[in-house]
Coordinates of C-alpha atoms and ligand atoms in Angstrom, one line a residue:
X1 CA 0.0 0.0 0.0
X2 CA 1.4 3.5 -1.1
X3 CA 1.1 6.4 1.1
X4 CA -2.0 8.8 0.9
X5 CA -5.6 8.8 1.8
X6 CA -7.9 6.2 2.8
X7 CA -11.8 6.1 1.7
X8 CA -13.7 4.8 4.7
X9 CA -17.2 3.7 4.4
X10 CA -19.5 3.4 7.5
X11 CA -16.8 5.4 9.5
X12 CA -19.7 6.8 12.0
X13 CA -20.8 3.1 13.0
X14 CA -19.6 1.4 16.0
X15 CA -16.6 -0.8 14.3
X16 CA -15.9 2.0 11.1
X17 CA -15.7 4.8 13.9
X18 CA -12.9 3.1 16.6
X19 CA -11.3 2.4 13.0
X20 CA -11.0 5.8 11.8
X21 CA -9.9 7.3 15.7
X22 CA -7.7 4.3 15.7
X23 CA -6.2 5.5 11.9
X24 CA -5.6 8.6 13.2
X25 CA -4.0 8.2 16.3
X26 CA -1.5 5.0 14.8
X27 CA -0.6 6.3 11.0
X28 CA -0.2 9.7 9.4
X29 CA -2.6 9.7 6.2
X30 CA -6.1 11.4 6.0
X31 CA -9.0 9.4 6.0
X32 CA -12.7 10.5 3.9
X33 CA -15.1 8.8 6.1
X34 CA -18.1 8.4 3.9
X35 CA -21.5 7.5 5.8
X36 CA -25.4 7.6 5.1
X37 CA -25.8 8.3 9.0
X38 CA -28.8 5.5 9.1
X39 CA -30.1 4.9 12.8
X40 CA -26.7 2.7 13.8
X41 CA -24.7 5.7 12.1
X42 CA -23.9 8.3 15.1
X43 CA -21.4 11.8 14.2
X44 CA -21.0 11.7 18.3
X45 CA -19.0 8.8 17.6
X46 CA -16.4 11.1 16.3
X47 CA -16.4 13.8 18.4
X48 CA -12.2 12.9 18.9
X49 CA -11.2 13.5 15.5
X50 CA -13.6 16.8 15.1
X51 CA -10.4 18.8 14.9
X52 CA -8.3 16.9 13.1
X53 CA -7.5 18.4 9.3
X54 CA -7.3 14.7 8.5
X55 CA -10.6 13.6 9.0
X56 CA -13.0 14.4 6.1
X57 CA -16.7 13.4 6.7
X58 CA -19.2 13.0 3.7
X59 CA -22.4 12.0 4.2
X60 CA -24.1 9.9 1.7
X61 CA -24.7 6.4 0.3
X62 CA -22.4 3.7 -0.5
X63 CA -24.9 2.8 -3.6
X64 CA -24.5 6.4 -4.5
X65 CA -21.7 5.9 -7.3
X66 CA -21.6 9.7 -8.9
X67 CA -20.7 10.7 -5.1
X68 CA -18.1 7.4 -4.5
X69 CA -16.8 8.3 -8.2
X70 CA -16.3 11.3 -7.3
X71 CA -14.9 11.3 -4.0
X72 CA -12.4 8.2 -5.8
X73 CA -11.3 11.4 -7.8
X74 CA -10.9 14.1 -6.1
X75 CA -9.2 12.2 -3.2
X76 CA -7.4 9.3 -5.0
X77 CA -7.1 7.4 -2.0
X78 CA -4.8 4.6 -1.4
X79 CA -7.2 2.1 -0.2
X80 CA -10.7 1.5 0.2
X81 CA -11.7 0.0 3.8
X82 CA -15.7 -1.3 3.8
X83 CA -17.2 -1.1 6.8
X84 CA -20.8 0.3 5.9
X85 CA -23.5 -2.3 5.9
X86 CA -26.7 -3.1 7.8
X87 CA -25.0 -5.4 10.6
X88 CA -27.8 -6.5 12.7
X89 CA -29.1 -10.4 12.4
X90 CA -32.6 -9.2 14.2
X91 CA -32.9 -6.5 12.0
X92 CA -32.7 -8.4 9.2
X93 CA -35.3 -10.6 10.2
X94 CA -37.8 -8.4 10.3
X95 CA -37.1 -6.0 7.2
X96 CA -34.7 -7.8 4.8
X97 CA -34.7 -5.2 1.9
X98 CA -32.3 -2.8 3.0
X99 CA -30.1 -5.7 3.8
X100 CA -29.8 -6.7 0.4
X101 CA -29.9 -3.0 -0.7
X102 CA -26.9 -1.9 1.2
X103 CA -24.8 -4.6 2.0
X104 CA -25.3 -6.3 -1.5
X105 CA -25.9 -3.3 -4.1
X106 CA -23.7 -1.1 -2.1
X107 CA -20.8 -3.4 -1.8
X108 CA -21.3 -3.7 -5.5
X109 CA -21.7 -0.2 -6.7
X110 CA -18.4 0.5 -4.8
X111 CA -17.0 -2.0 -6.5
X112 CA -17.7 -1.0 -10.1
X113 CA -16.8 2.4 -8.9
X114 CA -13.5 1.0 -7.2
X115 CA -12.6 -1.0 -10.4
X116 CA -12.8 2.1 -12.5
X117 CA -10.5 4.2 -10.5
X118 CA -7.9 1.4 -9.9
X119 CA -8.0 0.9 -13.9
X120 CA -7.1 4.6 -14.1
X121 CA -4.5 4.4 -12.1
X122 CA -0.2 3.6 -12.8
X123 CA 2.8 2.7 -11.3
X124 CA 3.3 2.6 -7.8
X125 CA -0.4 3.6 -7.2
X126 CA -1.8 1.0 -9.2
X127 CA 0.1 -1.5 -7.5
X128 CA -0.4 0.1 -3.8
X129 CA -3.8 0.0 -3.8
X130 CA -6.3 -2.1 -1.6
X131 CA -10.1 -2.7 -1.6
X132 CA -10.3 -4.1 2.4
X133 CA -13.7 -5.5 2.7
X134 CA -15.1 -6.4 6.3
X135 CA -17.0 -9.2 6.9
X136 CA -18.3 -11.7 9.4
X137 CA -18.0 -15.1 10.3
X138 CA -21.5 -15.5 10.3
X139 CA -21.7 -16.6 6.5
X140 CA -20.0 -19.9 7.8
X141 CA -23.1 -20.7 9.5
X142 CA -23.3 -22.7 12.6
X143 CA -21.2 -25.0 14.5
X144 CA -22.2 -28.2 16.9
X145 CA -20.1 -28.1 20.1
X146 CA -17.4 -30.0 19.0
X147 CA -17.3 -29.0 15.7
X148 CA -13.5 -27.4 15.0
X149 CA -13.1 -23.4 14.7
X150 CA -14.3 -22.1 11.0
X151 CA -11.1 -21.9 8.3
X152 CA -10.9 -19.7 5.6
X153 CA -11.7 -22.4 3.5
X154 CA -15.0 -23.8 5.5
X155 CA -17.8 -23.8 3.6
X156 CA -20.4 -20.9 3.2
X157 CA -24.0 -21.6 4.8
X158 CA -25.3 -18.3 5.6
X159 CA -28.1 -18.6 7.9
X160 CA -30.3 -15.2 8.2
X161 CA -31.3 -12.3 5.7
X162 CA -28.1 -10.7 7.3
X163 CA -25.5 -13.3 7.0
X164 CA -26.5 -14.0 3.4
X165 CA -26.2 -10.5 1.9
X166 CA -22.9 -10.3 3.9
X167 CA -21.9 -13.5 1.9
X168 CA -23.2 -12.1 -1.2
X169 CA -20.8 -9.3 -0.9
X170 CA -17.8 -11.5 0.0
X171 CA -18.3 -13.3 -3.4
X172 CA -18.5 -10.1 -5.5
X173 CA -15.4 -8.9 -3.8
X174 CA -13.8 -12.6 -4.3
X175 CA -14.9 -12.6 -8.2
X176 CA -14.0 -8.7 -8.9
X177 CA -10.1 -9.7 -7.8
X178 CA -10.3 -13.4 -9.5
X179 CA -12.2 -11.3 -12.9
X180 CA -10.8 -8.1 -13.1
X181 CA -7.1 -8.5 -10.9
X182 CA -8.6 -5.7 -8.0
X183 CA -6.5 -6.1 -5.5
X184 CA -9.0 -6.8 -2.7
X185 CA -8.8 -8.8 0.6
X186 CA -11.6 -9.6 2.8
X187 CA -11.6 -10.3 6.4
X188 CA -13.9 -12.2 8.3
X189 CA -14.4 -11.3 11.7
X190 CA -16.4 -12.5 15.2
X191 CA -18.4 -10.7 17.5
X192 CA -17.1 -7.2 18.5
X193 CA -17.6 -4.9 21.7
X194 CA -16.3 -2.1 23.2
X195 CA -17.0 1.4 22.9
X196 CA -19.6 3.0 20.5
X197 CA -21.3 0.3 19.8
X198 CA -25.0 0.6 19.6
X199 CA -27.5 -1.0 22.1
X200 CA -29.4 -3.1 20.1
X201 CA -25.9 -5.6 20.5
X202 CA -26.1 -8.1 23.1
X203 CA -23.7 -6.7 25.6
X204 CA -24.5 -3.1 25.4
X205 CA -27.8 -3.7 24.9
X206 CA -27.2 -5.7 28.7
X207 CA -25.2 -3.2 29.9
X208 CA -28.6 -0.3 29.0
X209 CA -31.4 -2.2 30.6
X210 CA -29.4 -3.0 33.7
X211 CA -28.5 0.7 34.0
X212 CA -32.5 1.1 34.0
X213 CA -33.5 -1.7 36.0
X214 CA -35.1 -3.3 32.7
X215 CA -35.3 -7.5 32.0
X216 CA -32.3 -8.4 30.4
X217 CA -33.7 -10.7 27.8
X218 CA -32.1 -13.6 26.9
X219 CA -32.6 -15.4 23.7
X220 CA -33.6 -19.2 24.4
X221 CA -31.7 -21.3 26.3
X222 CA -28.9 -18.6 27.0
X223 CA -26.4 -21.0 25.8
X224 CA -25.7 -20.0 22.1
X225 CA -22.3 -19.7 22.0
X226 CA -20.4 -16.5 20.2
X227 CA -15.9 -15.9 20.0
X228 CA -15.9 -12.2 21.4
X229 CA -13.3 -9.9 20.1
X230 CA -12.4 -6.6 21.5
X231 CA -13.1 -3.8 19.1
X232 CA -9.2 -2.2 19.2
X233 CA -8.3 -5.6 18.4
X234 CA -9.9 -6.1 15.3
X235 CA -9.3 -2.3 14.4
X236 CA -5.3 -3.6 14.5
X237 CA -6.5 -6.8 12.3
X238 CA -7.8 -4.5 9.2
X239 CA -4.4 -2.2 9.6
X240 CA -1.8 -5.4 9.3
X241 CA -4.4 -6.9 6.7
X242 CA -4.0 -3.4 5.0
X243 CA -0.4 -3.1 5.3
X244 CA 0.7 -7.1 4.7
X245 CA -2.2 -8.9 3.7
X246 CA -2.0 -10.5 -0.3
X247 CA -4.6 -9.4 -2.4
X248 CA -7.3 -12.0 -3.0
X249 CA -7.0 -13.6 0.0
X250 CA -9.3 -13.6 3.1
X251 CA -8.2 -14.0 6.6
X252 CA -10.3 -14.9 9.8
X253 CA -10.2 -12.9 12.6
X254 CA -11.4 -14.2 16.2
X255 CA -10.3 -13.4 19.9
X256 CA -10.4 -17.3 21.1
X257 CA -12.7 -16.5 23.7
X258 CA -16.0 -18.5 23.3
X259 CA -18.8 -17.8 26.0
X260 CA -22.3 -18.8 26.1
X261 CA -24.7 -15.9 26.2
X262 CA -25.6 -16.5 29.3
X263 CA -21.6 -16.7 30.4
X264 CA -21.4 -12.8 28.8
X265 CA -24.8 -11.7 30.2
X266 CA -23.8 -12.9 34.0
X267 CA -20.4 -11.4 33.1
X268 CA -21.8 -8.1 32.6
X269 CA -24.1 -7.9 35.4
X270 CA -20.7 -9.5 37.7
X271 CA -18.9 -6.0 37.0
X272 CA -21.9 -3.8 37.0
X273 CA -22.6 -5.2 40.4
X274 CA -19.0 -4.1 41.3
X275 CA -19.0 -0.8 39.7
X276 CA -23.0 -0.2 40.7
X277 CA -22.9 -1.7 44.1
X278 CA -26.6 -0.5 45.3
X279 CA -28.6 -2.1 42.5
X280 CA -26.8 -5.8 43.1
X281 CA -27.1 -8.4 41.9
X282 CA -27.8 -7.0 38.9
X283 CA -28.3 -11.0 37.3
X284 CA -31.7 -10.7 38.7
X285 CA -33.3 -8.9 35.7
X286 CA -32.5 -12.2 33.3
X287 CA -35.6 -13.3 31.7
X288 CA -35.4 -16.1 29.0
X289 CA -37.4 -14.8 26.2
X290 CA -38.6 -16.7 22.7
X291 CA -35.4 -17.5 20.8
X292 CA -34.1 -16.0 17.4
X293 CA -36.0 -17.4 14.3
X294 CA -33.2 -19.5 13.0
X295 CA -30.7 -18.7 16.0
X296 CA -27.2 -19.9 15.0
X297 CA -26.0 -22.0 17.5
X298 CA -22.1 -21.5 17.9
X299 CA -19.8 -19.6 16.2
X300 CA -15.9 -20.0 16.2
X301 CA -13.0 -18.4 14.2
X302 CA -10.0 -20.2 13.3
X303 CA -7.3 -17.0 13.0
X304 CA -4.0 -19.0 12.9
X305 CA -3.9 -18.2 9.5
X306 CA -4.0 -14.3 10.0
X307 CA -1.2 -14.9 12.8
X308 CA 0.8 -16.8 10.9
X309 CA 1.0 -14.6 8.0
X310 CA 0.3 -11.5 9.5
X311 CA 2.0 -11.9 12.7
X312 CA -1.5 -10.2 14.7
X313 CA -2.4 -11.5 17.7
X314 CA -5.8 -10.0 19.8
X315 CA -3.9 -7.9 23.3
X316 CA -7.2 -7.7 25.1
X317 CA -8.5 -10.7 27.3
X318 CA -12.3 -11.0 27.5
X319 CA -13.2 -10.5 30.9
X320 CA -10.8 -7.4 31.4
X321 CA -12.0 -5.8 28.2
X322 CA -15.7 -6.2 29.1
X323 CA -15.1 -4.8 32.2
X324 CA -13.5 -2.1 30.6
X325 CA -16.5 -2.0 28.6
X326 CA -18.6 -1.7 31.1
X327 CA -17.2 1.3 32.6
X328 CA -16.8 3.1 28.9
X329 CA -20.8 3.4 29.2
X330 CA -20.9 4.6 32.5
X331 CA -18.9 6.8 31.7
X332 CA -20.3 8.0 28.8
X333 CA -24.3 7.9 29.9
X334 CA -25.2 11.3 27.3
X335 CA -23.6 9.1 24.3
X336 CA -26.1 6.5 25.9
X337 CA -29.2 8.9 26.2
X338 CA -28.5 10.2 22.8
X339 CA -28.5 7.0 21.1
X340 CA -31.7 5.8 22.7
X341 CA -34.0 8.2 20.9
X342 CA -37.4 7.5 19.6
X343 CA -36.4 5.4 17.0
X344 CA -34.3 3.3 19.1
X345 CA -37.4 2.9 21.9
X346 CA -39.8 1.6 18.6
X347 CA -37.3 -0.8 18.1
X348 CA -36.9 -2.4 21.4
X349 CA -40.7 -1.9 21.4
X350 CA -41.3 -4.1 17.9
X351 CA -38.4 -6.6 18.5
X352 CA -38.9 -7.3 22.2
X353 CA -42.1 -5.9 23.3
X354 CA -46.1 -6.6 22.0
X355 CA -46.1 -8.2 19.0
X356 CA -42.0 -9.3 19.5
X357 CA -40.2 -11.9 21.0
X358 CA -40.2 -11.0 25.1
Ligands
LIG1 P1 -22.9 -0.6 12.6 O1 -24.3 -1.0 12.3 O2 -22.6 -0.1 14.0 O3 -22.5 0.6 11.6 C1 -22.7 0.6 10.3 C2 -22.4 1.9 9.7 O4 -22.7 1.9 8.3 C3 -23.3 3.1 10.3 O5 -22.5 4.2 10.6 C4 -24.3 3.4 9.1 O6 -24.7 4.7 9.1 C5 -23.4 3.1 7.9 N1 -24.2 2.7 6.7 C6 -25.2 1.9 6.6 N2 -25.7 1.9 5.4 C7 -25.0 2.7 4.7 C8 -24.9 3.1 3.3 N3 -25.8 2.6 2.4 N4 -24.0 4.0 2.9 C9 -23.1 4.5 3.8 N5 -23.1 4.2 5.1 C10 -24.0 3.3 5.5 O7 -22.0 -1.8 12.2 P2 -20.7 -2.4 12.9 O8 -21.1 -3.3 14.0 O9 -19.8 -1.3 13.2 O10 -20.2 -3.3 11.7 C11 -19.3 -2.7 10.7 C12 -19.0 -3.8 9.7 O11 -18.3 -4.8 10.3 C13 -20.2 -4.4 9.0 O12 -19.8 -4.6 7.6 C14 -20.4 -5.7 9.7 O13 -21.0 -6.6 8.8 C15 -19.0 -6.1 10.0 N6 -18.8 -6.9 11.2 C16 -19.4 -6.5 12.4 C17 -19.1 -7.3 13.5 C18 -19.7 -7.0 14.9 O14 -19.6 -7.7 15.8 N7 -20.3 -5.8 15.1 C19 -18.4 -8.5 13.5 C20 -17.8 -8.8 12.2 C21 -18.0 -8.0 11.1
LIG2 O1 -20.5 -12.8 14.6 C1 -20.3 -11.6 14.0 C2 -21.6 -10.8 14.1 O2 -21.9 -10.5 15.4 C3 -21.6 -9.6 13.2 O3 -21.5 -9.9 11.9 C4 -23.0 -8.8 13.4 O4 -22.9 -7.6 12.6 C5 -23.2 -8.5 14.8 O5 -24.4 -7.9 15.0 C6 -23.1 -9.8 15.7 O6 -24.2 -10.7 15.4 P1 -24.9 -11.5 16.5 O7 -26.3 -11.9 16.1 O8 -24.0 -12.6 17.0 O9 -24.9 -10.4 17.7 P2 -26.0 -9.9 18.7 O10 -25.3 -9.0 19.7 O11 -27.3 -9.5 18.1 O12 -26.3 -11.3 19.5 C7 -25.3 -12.0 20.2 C8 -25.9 -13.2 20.8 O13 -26.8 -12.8 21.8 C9 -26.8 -14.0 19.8 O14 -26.7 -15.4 20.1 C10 -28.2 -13.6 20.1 C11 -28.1 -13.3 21.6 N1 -29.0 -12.2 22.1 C12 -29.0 -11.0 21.4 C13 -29.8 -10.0 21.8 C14 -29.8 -8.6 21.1 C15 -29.9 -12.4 23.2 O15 -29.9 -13.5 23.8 N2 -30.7 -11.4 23.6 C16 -30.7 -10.2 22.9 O16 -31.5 -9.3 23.3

């Protein structure tokens, strides 16, 4: 990768937004930050980089390709990294369409308009640049127990409306570098948390309703089992994959830390119950509610390959970096008020109240 700007889409979401702080506080190069600002999509996010000449927001659309065209040439950016998308699975259960519209027509739009400005360009440009395209490990599908970890060579079996647009993308990406030569890599990634991210995710969304003395609903049996990664971890997995990683390939990315859902959600409420003594035990708010249409059952990522080649490894061990966690959204209870706004409340209301799942 050459030196120059970077062309960031979803940068105002909860990973795209500890990416771009995290950009800017480890290299030197500016980064345009292009996001539609949907519900998950949050300028508050960035408050850190407001005054920093380097960061150049642009609202708009991914699927919007006289604004990506253009943005391709009046920046010329060294790399394109992907993050916009709808990302979550209960989301897409209930209203599919803009799944398929942004994670699917998006991801392909930017790729036509990618593959146009990479054509134009020569020399050491040409050859520098990368399309780094985020993904999940959700369009592996699910494991049993003793299944082994997902490879980058496991089979895709994407299970909801979500995990199969996400897989739709990663082919488009795979055949644009196998058809046309883009250099593009994808990484395929667990279950984030940390800081920003919105509460409609399990652990924030845990974190919330024990603040307000609301059930903590728990999806069946509790014991669906997810590999947590924390967020600065993976933001470090897309830099080396950036910097190292071989066009056309994909790498996995996963913290090794596999906990049932009820493990995290009796994690959570173990440090709130430290951190807010007078509302202990905080575990008594769990309520088992109806489970997840199609509910994977286990997910695991096999990253050798990524720390082999790569030489990453994850620095944050789970139950430190959920505690840390926890305190970010004490800390930071007007980011939380913000975010729950009207919209947010008919959500909650829809997916968990009359007529949802609770
Ligand atoms: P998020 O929902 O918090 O943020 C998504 C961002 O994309 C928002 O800022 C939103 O405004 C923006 N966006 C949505 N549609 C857009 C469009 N059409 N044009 C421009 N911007 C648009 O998501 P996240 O959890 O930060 O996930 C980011 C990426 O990482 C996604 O591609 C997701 O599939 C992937 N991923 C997430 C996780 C996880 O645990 N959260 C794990 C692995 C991979
Ligand atoms: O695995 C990576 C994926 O992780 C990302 O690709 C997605 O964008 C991201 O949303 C996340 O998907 P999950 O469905 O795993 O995350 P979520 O936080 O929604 O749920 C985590 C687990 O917790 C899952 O088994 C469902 C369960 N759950 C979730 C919610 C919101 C509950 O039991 N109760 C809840 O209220």
């Amino acid at each position: 990768m050459s030196a120059g700007a970077i062309l960031v889409t979803g940068g105002a979401g909860f990973i795209g937004a500890n990416f771009v702080l995290d950009w800017l506080a480890n290299e030197g190069s500016p980064v345009v930050n292009l996001d539609q600002l949907t519900y998950a999509g949050n300028p508050a996010n960035l408050a850190a980089a407001a005054k920093d000449a380097r960061h150049v927001f642009v609202k708009g659309d991914v699927g919007d390709r006289a604004l990506v065209g253009g943005l391709l040439r009046e920046h010329r950016p060294q790399a394109i990294v992907h993050f916009a998308a709808e990302s979550h699975v209960d989301r897409s259960i209930h209203g599919p369409a803009e799944f398929i519209q942004t994670n699917v027509i998006g991801t392909f739009s930017l790729l036509e308009e990618a593959r146009g400005y990479w054509s134009g360009l020569a020399g050491t440009e040409r050859g520098g640049f990368r399309f780094l395209h985020v993904s999940t490990d959700e369009v592996y599908g699910s494991l049993n127990g003793a299944d082994p970890a997902f490879t980058e060579t496991s089979p895709y079996a994407p299970n909801s409306p979500y995990a199969a647009s996400k897989a739709a993308a990663d082919h488009l990406v795979r055949a644009y570098h196998h058809t046309y030569g883009l250099p593009a890599i994808t990484t395929n990634c667990s279950n984030n948390y940390g800081p920003f991210q919105f509460p409609e995710k399990l652990i924030p969304l845990m974190i919330v309703n024990a603040l307000a003395g609301k059930p903590l609903p728990v999806y069946g049996d509790g014991l669906n089992v997810r590999d947590w990664l924390y967020v600065a971890d993976h933001c470090a997995a897309v830099r080396l994959a950036l910097r190292k990683g071989r066009p056309g390939e994909t790498y996995n990315i996963g913290g090794r830390a596999e906990r049932t859902n009820l493990e995290v959600v009796r994690a959570v409420c173990a440090a709130l119950d430290e951190l807010r003594p007078d509302r202990a035990p905080h575990a008594k708010l769990i309520r088992f509610v109806k489970d997840r249409p199609g509910h994977d059952r286990r997910y695991a990522m096999d990253p050798r390959k990524i720390e082999a080649e790569l030489g990453w490894r994850p620095r944050h061990g789970f139950e430190s970096a959920l505690r840390k966690t926890v305190e970010w959204y004490l800390d930071h209870m007007d980011w939380v008020n913000g975010v729950t706004s009207g919209a947010y409340r008919d959500w909650t209301e829809l997916n968990y109240g009359q007529g949802g799942r609770a």
